Amino acid sequence: AKTQLGVGETKGKNYLFEIDLNSDGIKEYRMENDSVQITLLRTGARVIEYIVKSKNDNVLFKAWPEKTYNDKKPFRERGYYPYGGFEDFLGQASMETHKLYDAKIIKGEGDFVRVEMNADYYGNHIKKTFTLYGNSPLLEVRFELTFKNPEANVLGPQPILELGRKHWTEDVFTVPTMEGLKEYRMLPEKYYGQAINVKEGWNAGYDTMEDISFVGAFPVTQPLFLHMWMNHPDNAEAPHYYVEFQPWTPITQKTTMYFSYYIWGSGGKWQNGVDELRKRNLISVR
């Protein structure tokens, strides 16, 4: 087996605590340091907020706790439900969207903080471990899957992005394709998507007006492809403007498999985030 290891100096102070933001009796988890404020939901084990403090901006689209205009439609819960944040497609919506995970704090303060969330899906087990490192924006989401049902064969981890005040044409998204860097922007008049073969395991976004960026990193050889989706309000199940980048990853059956996704959001251009992840040996290359 091959692996990568990044080692850095211990520094900074992080905090982790429980909080009930919508008074429903179900605790959310808040991870925080000088760089970012992150909120986790037990429902779907999501990162629902990733706030870059220097810009006071959540780089992730968030609908929760609000619901869609057609929330009361019969069988609405069986369709895709836009909570927002960083989530994953796993047999949406019957398996993933509304599942309430068991959660526990592994480390509540110090040079890193960590939460584990576990759930059972019809005998298939998934654990997500969220770790915020140092006095930095670096958030790791580590998936551990032990699956036996062949119908659940692909995991689609995805950040649902809304950089700045809104997702609009000033936002530019960059992907390292096999042919070189390629840029994408939203089209106000329609939604569209594309499957992308990537040379390196990352994608980035940058709001050119508000000077804020997002970088997501993942093991480049695990996914089948990187799926880009520019959403539009014409989408009846998710009537919003936002963009998704999903590394569609096969699920290995009848064993335990792992997948890690890294998030780096900050003020400034996206190249800075890629450089910081590369310094930590978190950018994988084919």
PDB file of C-alpha atoms in Angstrom:
ATOM      1  CA  ALA A   1       0.000   0.000   0.000  1.00  0.00           C
ATOM      2  CA  LYS A   2       1.116   3.536  -0.737  1.00  0.00           C
ATOM      3  CA  THR A   3       0.350   6.530   1.428  1.00  0.00           C
ATOM      4  CA  GLN A   4       1.323  10.152   2.044  1.00  0.00           C
ATOM      5  CA  LEU A   5       2.319  11.744   5.324  1.00  0.00           C
ATOM      6  CA  GLY A   6       2.523  15.431   6.128  1.00  0.00           C
ATOM      7  CA  VAL A   7       4.188  16.523   9.391  1.00  0.00           C
ATOM      8  CA  GLY A   8       4.072  20.025  10.821  1.00  0.00           C
ATOM      9  CA  GLU A   9       4.909  21.895  13.996  1.00  0.00           C
ATOM     10  CA  THR A  10       2.257  21.885  16.718  1.00  0.00           C
ATOM     11  CA  LYS A  11       0.866  25.374  17.218  1.00  0.00           C
ATOM     12  CA  GLY A  12      -2.336  27.289  17.803  1.00  0.00           C
ATOM     13  CA  LYS A  13      -5.387  26.760  19.966  1.00  0.00           C
ATOM     14  CA  ASN A  14      -8.731  25.268  18.970  1.00  0.00           C
ATOM     15  CA  TYR A  15     -12.025  24.964  20.801  1.00  0.00           C
ATOM     16  CA  LEU A  16     -14.945  22.558  20.377  1.00  0.00           C
ATOM     17  CA  PHE A  17     -18.305  22.660  22.119  1.00  0.00           C
ATOM     18  CA  GLU A  18     -21.953  21.645  21.761  1.00  0.00           C
ATOM     19  CA  ILE A  19     -24.640  24.194  20.893  1.00  0.00           C
ATOM     20  CA  ASP A  20     -28.326  23.968  19.929  1.00  0.00           C
ATOM     21  CA  LEU A  21     -28.665  26.628  17.243  1.00  0.00           C
ATOM     22  CA  ASN A  22     -32.290  26.013  16.251  1.00  0.00           C
ATOM     23  CA  SER A  23     -33.715  24.954  19.642  1.00  0.00           C
ATOM     24  CA  ASP A  24     -34.864  21.540  18.424  1.00  0.00           C
ATOM     25  CA  GLY A  25     -33.200  19.577  21.222  1.00  0.00           C
ATOM     26  CA  ILE A  26     -30.510  18.156  18.916  1.00  0.00           C
ATOM     27  CA  LYS A  27     -27.040  19.510  19.578  1.00  0.00           C
ATOM     28  CA  GLU A  28     -24.823  20.951  16.878  1.00  0.00           C
ATOM     29  CA  TYR A  29     -21.028  21.029  17.227  1.00  0.00           C
ATOM     30  CA  ARG A  30     -18.959  24.208  16.942  1.00  0.00           C
ATOM     31  CA  MET A  31     -15.238  24.026  16.090  1.00  0.00           C
ATOM     32  CA  GLU A  32     -13.316  27.269  16.255  1.00  0.00           C
ATOM     33  CA  ASN A  33      -9.903  28.929  16.190  1.00  0.00           C
ATOM     34  CA  ASP A  34      -8.590  32.364  15.156  1.00  0.00           C
ATOM     35  CA  SER A  35      -9.016  31.531  11.449  1.00  0.00           C
ATOM     36  CA  VAL A  36     -12.400  29.825  11.093  1.00  0.00           C
ATOM     37  CA  GLN A  37     -15.683  29.009  12.815  1.00  0.00           C
ATOM     38  CA  ILE A  38     -17.141  25.640  11.768  1.00  0.00           C
ATOM     39  CA  THR A  39     -20.536  24.167  12.623  1.00  0.00           C
ATOM     40  CA  LEU A  40     -21.397  20.472  12.273  1.00  0.00           C
ATOM     41  CA  LEU A  41     -24.879  18.944  12.098  1.00  0.00           C
ATOM     42  CA  ARG A  42     -25.649  15.470  13.391  1.00  0.00           C
ATOM     43  CA  THR A  43     -28.310  15.237  10.672  1.00  0.00           C
ATOM     44  CA  GLY A  44     -26.417  13.740   7.742  1.00  0.00           C
ATOM     45  CA  ALA A  45     -23.129  14.418   9.605  1.00  0.00           C
ATOM     46  CA  ARG A  46     -22.681  17.656   7.662  1.00  0.00           C
ATOM     47  CA  VAL A  47     -20.408  20.659   7.877  1.00  0.00           C
ATOM     48  CA  ILE A  48     -23.212  23.238   7.653  1.00  0.00           C
ATOM     49  CA  GLU A  49     -21.047  26.340   8.173  1.00  0.00           C
ATOM     50  CA  TYR A  50     -17.416  27.093   7.409  1.00  0.00           C
ATOM     51  CA  ILE A  51     -16.995  30.765   8.264  1.00  0.00           C
ATOM     52  CA  VAL A  52     -13.753  32.496   7.304  1.00  0.00           C
ATOM     53  CA  LYS A  53     -13.353  34.987  10.146  1.00  0.00           C
ATOM     54  CA  SER A  54     -11.245  37.529   8.265  1.00  0.00           C
ATOM     55  CA  LYS A  55     -14.118  37.928   5.784  1.00  0.00           C
ATOM     56  CA  ASN A  56     -17.023  37.034   8.100  1.00  0.00           C
ATOM     57  CA  ASP A  57     -18.329  34.766   5.349  1.00  0.00           C
ATOM     58  CA  ASN A  58     -19.634  31.206   5.223  1.00  0.00           C
ATOM     59  CA  VAL A  59     -18.130  29.849   1.985  1.00  0.00           C
ATOM     60  CA  LEU A  60     -20.713  27.050   1.994  1.00  0.00           C
ATOM     61  CA  PHE A  61     -24.307  27.480   0.817  1.00  0.00           C
ATOM     62  CA  LYS A  62     -26.717  27.002   3.733  1.00  0.00           C
ATOM     63  CA  ALA A  63     -30.487  26.521   3.655  1.00  0.00           C
ATOM     64  CA  TRP A  64     -30.776  24.838   7.076  1.00  0.00           C
ATOM     65  CA  PRO A  65     -32.815  25.314   9.225  1.00  0.00           C
ATOM     66  CA  GLU A  66     -35.092  26.809   6.561  1.00  0.00           C
ATOM     67  CA  LYS A  67     -36.969  24.389   4.308  1.00  0.00           C
ATOM     68  CA  THR A  68     -37.874  24.554   0.623  1.00  0.00           C
ATOM     69  CA  TYR A  69     -41.094  26.134  -0.641  1.00  0.00           C
ATOM     70  CA  ASN A  70     -42.497  22.656  -1.446  1.00  0.00           C
ATOM     71  CA  ASP A  71     -41.567  21.063   1.871  1.00  0.00           C
ATOM     72  CA  LYS A  72     -45.157  19.793   2.420  1.00  0.00           C
ATOM     73  CA  LYS A  73     -45.409  18.136  -0.984  1.00  0.00           C
ATOM     74  CA  PRO A  74     -46.260  14.401  -0.673  1.00  0.00           C
ATOM     75  CA  PHE A  75     -43.127  12.232  -0.513  1.00  0.00           C
ATOM     76  CA  ARG A  76     -40.933  15.362  -0.598  1.00  0.00           C
ATOM     77  CA  GLU A  77     -38.541  13.759   1.898  1.00  0.00           C
ATOM     78  CA  ARG A  78     -37.634  11.117  -0.695  1.00  0.00           C
ATOM     79  CA  GLY A  79     -36.105  13.682  -3.027  1.00  0.00           C
ATOM     80  CA  TYR A  80     -32.888  15.648  -2.673  1.00  0.00           C
ATOM     81  CA  TYR A  81     -33.217  18.044   0.245  1.00  0.00           C
ATOM     82  CA  PRO A  82     -30.895  21.062   0.269  1.00  0.00           C
ATOM     83  CA  TYR A  83     -29.642  21.462   3.815  1.00  0.00           C
ATOM     84  CA  GLY A  84     -26.415  22.871   2.360  1.00  0.00           C
ATOM     85  CA  GLY A  85     -22.850  22.762   3.658  1.00  0.00           C
ATOM     86  CA  PHE A  86     -20.390  19.952   3.005  1.00  0.00           C
ATOM     87  CA  GLU A  87     -22.324  16.706   2.705  1.00  0.00           C
ATOM     88  CA  ASP A  88     -22.255  13.584   0.572  1.00  0.00           C
ATOM     89  CA  PHE A  89     -24.492  11.833  -1.913  1.00  0.00           C
ATOM     90  CA  LEU A  90     -25.199   8.290  -0.750  1.00  0.00           C
ATOM     91  CA  GLY A  91     -28.405   6.877  -2.171  1.00  0.00           C
ATOM     92  CA  GLN A  92     -30.097  10.268  -1.783  1.00  0.00           C
ATOM     93  CA  ALA A  93     -32.354  10.813  -0.036  1.00  0.00           C
ATOM     94  CA  SER A  94     -33.420   7.501   1.500  1.00  0.00           C
ATOM     95  CA  MET A  95     -30.017   6.705   2.983  1.00  0.00           C
ATOM     96  CA  GLU A  96     -28.241   9.945   3.756  1.00  0.00           C
ATOM     97  CA  THR A  97     -30.170  13.193   3.854  1.00  0.00           C
ATOM     98  CA  HIS A  98     -32.182  12.998   7.069  1.00  0.00           C
ATOM     99  CA  LYS A  99     -30.184  10.390   9.008  1.00  0.00           C
ATOM    100  CA  LEU A 100     -29.385  11.423  12.590  1.00  0.00           C
ATOM    101  CA  TYR A 101     -25.862  10.316  13.498  1.00  0.00           C
ATOM    102  CA  ASP A 102     -24.556   9.398  16.926  1.00  0.00           C
ATOM    103  CA  ALA A 103     -21.790  11.842  17.827  1.00  0.00           C
ATOM    104  CA  LYS A 104     -19.043  12.179  20.418  1.00  0.00           C
ATOM    105  CA  ILE A 105     -16.239  14.624  21.075  1.00  0.00           C
ATOM    106  CA  ILE A 106     -12.837  12.930  20.852  1.00  0.00           C
ATOM    107  CA  LYS A 107     -10.723  16.002  21.686  1.00  0.00           C
ATOM    108  CA  GLY A 108     -12.332  19.220  22.868  1.00  0.00           C
ATOM    109  CA  GLU A 109      -9.418  21.678  22.844  1.00  0.00           C
ATOM    110  CA  GLY A 110      -5.741  22.037  22.079  1.00  0.00           C
ATOM    111  CA  ASP A 111      -3.609  22.003  18.936  1.00  0.00           C
ATOM    112  CA  PHE A 112      -6.439  20.098  17.204  1.00  0.00           C
ATOM    113  CA  VAL A 113     -10.081  19.255  17.989  1.00  0.00           C
ATOM    114  CA  ARG A 114     -12.034  16.233  16.775  1.00  0.00           C
ATOM    115  CA  VAL A 115     -15.616  14.908  16.555  1.00  0.00           C
ATOM    116  CA  GLU A 116     -16.705  11.424  15.464  1.00  0.00           C
ATOM    117  CA  MET A 117     -20.149  10.699  14.027  1.00  0.00           C
ATOM    118  CA  ASN A 118     -21.510   7.195  13.350  1.00  0.00           C
ATOM    119  CA  ALA A 119     -24.622   5.796  11.672  1.00  0.00           C
ATOM    120  CA  ASP A 120     -26.010   2.491  10.452  1.00  0.00           C
ATOM    121  CA  TYR A 121     -27.759   2.273   7.077  1.00  0.00           C
ATOM    122  CA  TYR A 122     -29.594  -1.046   6.795  1.00  0.00           C
ATOM    123  CA  GLY A 123     -26.560  -2.925   8.107  1.00  0.00           C
ATOM    124  CA  ASN A 124     -24.029  -0.716   6.339  1.00  0.00           C
ATOM    125  CA  HIS A 125     -21.891   1.373   8.690  1.00  0.00           C
ATOM    126  CA  ILE A 126     -20.415   4.810   8.100  1.00  0.00           C
ATOM    127  CA  LYS A 127     -18.226   6.864  10.409  1.00  0.00           C
ATOM    128  CA  LYS A 128     -17.154  10.445   9.728  1.00  0.00           C
ATOM    129  CA  THR A 129     -14.342  12.044  11.715  1.00  0.00           C
ATOM    130  CA  PHE A 130     -14.026  15.842  11.627  1.00  0.00           C
ATOM    131  CA  THR A 131     -10.693  17.381  12.694  1.00  0.00           C
ATOM    132  CA  LEU A 132      -9.686  21.047  12.801  1.00  0.00           C
ATOM    133  CA  TYR A 133      -5.909  21.439  12.885  1.00  0.00           C
ATOM    134  CA  GLY A 134      -3.772  24.135  14.531  1.00  0.00           C
ATOM    135  CA  ASN A 135      -4.505  27.821  14.267  1.00  0.00           C
ATOM    136  CA  SER A 136      -5.316  27.315  10.599  1.00  0.00           C
ATOM    137  CA  PRO A 137      -8.324  26.845   8.302  1.00  0.00           C
ATOM    138  CA  LEU A 138      -7.453  23.164   7.726  1.00  0.00           C
ATOM    139  CA  LEU A 139     -10.476  20.908   8.259  1.00  0.00           C
ATOM    140  CA  GLU A 140     -10.244  17.170   7.577  1.00  0.00           C
ATOM    141  CA  VAL A 141     -13.346  15.049   6.970  1.00  0.00           C
ATOM    142  CA  ARG A 142     -12.400  11.361   7.134  1.00  0.00           C
ATOM    143  CA  PHE A 143     -14.881   8.744   5.939  1.00  0.00           C
ATOM    144  CA  GLU A 144     -14.809   5.141   7.167  1.00  0.00           C
ATOM    145  CA  LEU A 145     -17.280   2.848   5.365  1.00  0.00           C
ATOM    146  CA  THR A 146     -18.060  -0.805   6.064  1.00  0.00           C
ATOM    147  CA  PHE A 147     -20.701  -1.744   3.483  1.00  0.00           C
ATOM    148  CA  LYS A 148     -22.316  -4.983   2.401  1.00  0.00           C
ATOM    149  CA  ASN A 149     -25.105  -3.871   0.021  1.00  0.00           C
ATOM    150  CA  PRO A 150     -23.943  -3.623  -3.615  1.00  0.00           C
ATOM    151  CA  GLU A 151     -26.727  -1.136  -4.413  1.00  0.00           C
ATOM    152  CA  ALA A 152     -24.801   1.481  -2.417  1.00  0.00           C
ATOM    153  CA  ASN A 153     -21.792   1.562  -4.702  1.00  0.00           C
ATOM    154  CA  VAL A 154     -20.647   5.205  -4.974  1.00  0.00           C
ATOM    155  CA  LEU A 155     -19.962   7.916  -2.399  1.00  0.00           C
ATOM    156  CA  GLY A 156     -20.145  11.536  -3.566  1.00  0.00           C
ATOM    157  CA  PRO A 157     -18.619  13.902  -0.953  1.00  0.00           C
ATOM    158  CA  GLN A 158     -19.407  17.470  -1.942  1.00  0.00           C
ATOM    159  CA  PRO A 159     -18.916  21.027  -0.782  1.00  0.00           C
ATOM    160  CA  ILE A 160     -21.948  23.115  -1.795  1.00  0.00           C
ATOM    161  CA  LEU A 161     -20.315  26.478  -2.422  1.00  0.00           C
ATOM    162  CA  GLU A 162     -21.603  30.034  -2.203  1.00  0.00           C
ATOM    163  CA  LEU A 163     -18.578  32.308  -1.951  1.00  0.00           C
ATOM    164  CA  GLY A 164     -19.194  35.833  -0.700  1.00  0.00           C
ATOM    165  CA  ARG A 165     -22.706  37.248  -0.409  1.00  0.00           C
ATOM    166  CA  LYS A 166     -24.027  35.084  -3.241  1.00  0.00           C
ATOM    167  CA  HIS A 167     -23.023  32.641  -5.964  1.00  0.00           C
ATOM    168  CA  TRP A 168     -22.741  34.730  -9.127  1.00  0.00           C
ATOM    169  CA  THR A 169     -20.656  35.401 -12.218  1.00  0.00           C
ATOM    170  CA  GLU A 170     -17.814  37.045 -10.265  1.00  0.00           C
ATOM    171  CA  ASP A 171     -16.972  33.635  -8.796  1.00  0.00           C
ATOM    172  CA  VAL A 172     -14.369  31.669 -10.753  1.00  0.00           C
ATOM    173  CA  PHE A 173     -13.758  27.952 -10.140  1.00  0.00           C
ATOM    174  CA  THR A 174     -10.509  26.259 -11.130  1.00  0.00           C
ATOM    175  CA  VAL A 175      -9.840  22.548 -11.694  1.00  0.00           C
ATOM    176  CA  PRO A 176      -6.491  20.878 -12.618  1.00  0.00           C
ATOM    177  CA  THR A 177      -7.703  18.781 -15.568  1.00  0.00           C
ATOM    178  CA  MET A 178      -5.500  16.358 -17.495  1.00  0.00           C
ATOM    179  CA  GLU A 179      -5.128  19.081 -20.144  1.00  0.00           C
ATOM    180  CA  GLY A 180      -4.192  21.814 -17.650  1.00  0.00           C
ATOM    181  CA  LEU A 181      -6.028  24.282 -15.438  1.00  0.00           C
ATOM    182  CA  LYS A 182      -9.602  24.970 -16.519  1.00  0.00           C
ATOM    183  CA  GLU A 183     -11.926  27.678 -15.230  1.00  0.00           C
ATOM    184  CA  TYR A 184     -15.702  27.521 -14.809  1.00  0.00           C
ATOM    185  CA  ARG A 185     -18.295  30.201 -14.037  1.00  0.00           C
ATOM    186  CA  MET A 186     -21.997  30.009 -13.449  1.00  0.00           C
ATOM    187  CA  LEU A 187     -24.516  30.924 -16.153  1.00  0.00           C
ATOM    188  CA  PRO A 188     -27.424  32.941 -14.713  1.00  0.00           C
ATOM    189  CA  GLU A 189     -29.842  31.571 -17.302  1.00  0.00           C
ATOM    190  CA  LYS A 190     -29.327  27.822 -16.847  1.00  0.00           C
ATOM    191  CA  TYR A 191     -27.821  24.994 -14.812  1.00  0.00           C
ATOM    192  CA  TYR A 192     -25.210  22.610 -16.173  1.00  0.00           C
ATOM    193  CA  GLY A 193     -22.699  19.974 -15.134  1.00  0.00           C
ATOM    194  CA  GLN A 194     -19.598  18.160 -16.321  1.00  0.00           C
ATOM    195  CA  ALA A 195     -17.561  15.081 -15.417  1.00  0.00           C
ATOM    196  CA  ILE A 196     -13.878  16.041 -15.185  1.00  0.00           C
ATOM    197  CA  ASN A 197     -10.742  13.899 -15.186  1.00  0.00           C
ATOM    198  CA  VAL A 198      -8.275  15.584 -12.850  1.00  0.00           C
ATOM    199  CA  LYS A 199      -4.495  15.403 -12.769  1.00  0.00           C
ATOM    200  CA  GLU A 200      -4.236  16.531  -9.134  1.00  0.00           C
ATOM    201  CA  GLY A 201      -6.651  15.972  -6.280  1.00  0.00           C
ATOM    202  CA  TRP A 202      -8.086  19.436  -5.678  1.00  0.00           C
ATOM    203  CA  ASN A 203     -10.536  22.063  -6.892  1.00  0.00           C
ATOM    204  CA  ALA A 204     -10.723  25.736  -5.996  1.00  0.00           C
ATOM    205  CA  GLY A 205     -13.089  28.704  -6.030  1.00  0.00           C
ATOM    206  CA  TYR A 206     -12.433  32.442  -5.772  1.00  0.00           C
ATOM    207  CA  ASP A 207     -14.787  35.410  -5.417  1.00  0.00           C
ATOM    208  CA  THR A 208     -13.017  38.070  -7.481  1.00  0.00           C
ATOM    209  CA  MET A 209     -15.016  40.928  -5.904  1.00  0.00           C
ATOM    210  CA  GLU A 210     -14.906  39.926  -2.242  1.00  0.00           C
ATOM    211  CA  ASP A 211     -11.415  38.337  -2.325  1.00  0.00           C
ATOM    212  CA  ILE A 212     -12.284  35.072  -0.597  1.00  0.00           C
ATOM    213  CA  SER A 213     -11.351  31.561  -1.671  1.00  0.00           C
ATOM    214  CA  PHE A 214     -12.099  27.887  -1.076  1.00  0.00           C
ATOM    215  CA  VAL A 215      -9.913  24.857  -1.816  1.00  0.00           C
ATOM    216  CA  GLY A 216     -10.985  21.226  -1.439  1.00  0.00           C
ATOM    217  CA  ALA A 217      -8.443  18.379  -1.650  1.00  0.00           C
ATOM    218  CA  PHE A 218      -8.844  14.597  -1.901  1.00  0.00           C
ATOM    219  CA  PRO A 219      -6.859  11.484  -2.983  1.00  0.00           C
ATOM    220  CA  VAL A 220      -6.757  11.854  -6.757  1.00  0.00           C
ATOM    221  CA  THR A 221      -6.709   8.140  -7.634  1.00  0.00           C
ATOM    222  CA  GLN A 222      -9.779   7.078  -5.632  1.00  0.00           C
ATOM    223  CA  PRO A 223     -12.630   8.885  -7.452  1.00  0.00           C
ATOM    224  CA  LEU A 224     -13.945   7.818 -10.849  1.00  0.00           C
ATOM    225  CA  PHE A 225     -14.038  11.510 -11.804  1.00  0.00           C
ATOM    226  CA  LEU A 226     -14.730  14.945 -10.345  1.00  0.00           C
ATOM    227  CA  HIS A 227     -18.301  16.038 -11.050  1.00  0.00           C
ATOM    228  CA  MET A 228     -18.967  19.776 -11.334  1.00  0.00           C
ATOM    229  CA  TRP A 229     -22.586  20.960 -10.999  1.00  0.00           C
ATOM    230  CA  MET A 230     -23.763  24.569 -11.352  1.00  0.00           C
ATOM    231  CA  ASN A 231     -27.211  24.613  -9.763  1.00  0.00           C
ATOM    232  CA  HIS A 232     -30.055  26.989 -10.724  1.00  0.00           C
ATOM    233  CA  PRO A 233     -33.421  27.932  -9.160  1.00  0.00           C
ATOM    234  CA  ASP A 234     -35.139  26.045 -12.010  1.00  0.00           C
ATOM    235  CA  ASN A 235     -34.149  22.871 -10.147  1.00  0.00           C
ATOM    236  CA  ALA A 236     -37.447  22.067  -8.375  1.00  0.00           C
ATOM    237  CA  GLU A 237     -35.832  20.034  -5.589  1.00  0.00           C
ATOM    238  CA  ALA A 238     -33.123  22.625  -4.847  1.00  0.00           C
ATOM    239  CA  PRO A 239     -34.299  26.028  -6.150  1.00  0.00           C
ATOM    240  CA  HIS A 240     -31.074  27.933  -5.459  1.00  0.00           C
ATOM    241  CA  TYR A 241     -27.925  29.230  -7.092  1.00  0.00           C
ATOM    242  CA  TYR A 242     -24.826  27.331  -5.911  1.00  0.00           C
ATOM    243  CA  VAL A 243     -22.041  25.101  -7.229  1.00  0.00           C
ATOM    244  CA  GLU A 244     -20.975  21.572  -6.255  1.00  0.00           C
ATOM    245  CA  PHE A 245     -17.737  19.671  -6.864  1.00  0.00           C
ATOM    246  CA  GLN A 246     -18.173  15.954  -6.133  1.00  0.00           C
ATOM    247  CA  PRO A 247     -15.320  13.408  -6.320  1.00  0.00           C
ATOM    248  CA  TRP A 248     -17.456  10.355  -7.170  1.00  0.00           C
ATOM    249  CA  THR A 249     -15.742   7.521  -5.309  1.00  0.00           C
ATOM    250  CA  PRO A 250     -16.503   3.764  -5.609  1.00  0.00           C
ATOM    251  CA  ILE A 251     -17.448   2.017  -2.361  1.00  0.00           C
ATOM    252  CA  THR A 252     -15.498  -1.181  -1.760  1.00  0.00           C
ATOM    253  CA  GLN A 253     -17.901  -3.827  -0.468  1.00  0.00           C
ATOM    254  CA  LYS A 254     -17.548  -6.275   2.461  1.00  0.00           C
ATOM    255  CA  THR A 255     -14.498  -4.591   3.900  1.00  0.00           C
ATOM    256  CA  THR A 256     -13.664  -1.236   5.492  1.00  0.00           C
ATOM    257  CA  MET A 257     -12.616   1.577   3.154  1.00  0.00           C
ATOM    258  CA  TYR A 258     -11.438   5.107   3.875  1.00  0.00           C
ATOM    259  CA  PHE A 259     -11.632   8.435   2.093  1.00  0.00           C
ATOM    260  CA  SER A 260     -10.356  11.815   3.330  1.00  0.00           C
ATOM    261  CA  TYR A 261     -11.401  15.268   2.167  1.00  0.00           C
ATOM    262  CA  TYR A 262      -9.603  18.480   3.183  1.00  0.00           C
ATOM    263  CA  ILE A 263     -11.087  21.987   3.251  1.00  0.00           C
ATOM    264  CA  TRP A 264      -9.110  25.248   3.272  1.00  0.00           C
ATOM    265  CA  GLY A 265     -11.013  28.536   3.151  1.00  0.00           C
ATOM    266  CA  SER A 266      -9.372  31.932   3.543  1.00  0.00           C
ATOM    267  CA  GLY A 267      -9.190  35.527   2.402  1.00  0.00           C
ATOM    268  CA  GLY A 268      -7.076  36.035  -0.694  1.00  0.00           C
ATOM    269  CA  LYS A 269      -6.634  34.099  -3.906  1.00  0.00           C
ATOM    270  CA  TRP A 270      -7.134  30.375  -4.294  1.00  0.00           C
ATOM    271  CA  GLN A 271      -3.480  29.760  -5.183  1.00  0.00           C
ATOM    272  CA  ASN A 272      -2.545  30.539  -1.570  1.00  0.00           C
ATOM    273  CA  GLY A 273      -4.769  27.738  -0.305  1.00  0.00           C
ATOM    274  CA  VAL A 274      -3.385  25.223  -2.799  1.00  0.00           C
ATOM    275  CA  ASP A 275       0.158  26.208  -1.801  1.00  0.00           C
ATOM    276  CA  GLU A 276      -0.644  25.696   1.903  1.00  0.00           C
ATOM    277  CA  LEU A 277      -2.159  22.262   1.246  1.00  0.00           C
ATOM    278  CA  ARG A 278       0.802  21.322  -0.935  1.00  0.00           C
ATOM    279  CA  LYS A 279       3.211  22.304   1.866  1.00  0.00           C
ATOM    280  CA  ARG A 280       1.361  19.838   4.085  1.00  0.00           C
ATOM    281  CA  ASN A 281       1.665  17.095   1.451  1.00  0.00           C
ATOM    282  CA  LEU A 282      -2.129  16.973   1.007  1.00  0.00           C
ATOM    283  CA  ILE A 283      -2.185  17.550  -2.770  1.00  0.00           C
ATOM    284  CA  SER A 284      -2.007  14.170  -4.496  1.00  0.00           C
ATOM    285  CA  VAL A 285      -0.809  13.805  -8.101  1.00  0.00           C
ATOM    286  CA  ARG A 286      -1.384  11.093 -10.675  1.00  0.00           C
TER     287      ARG A 286
END
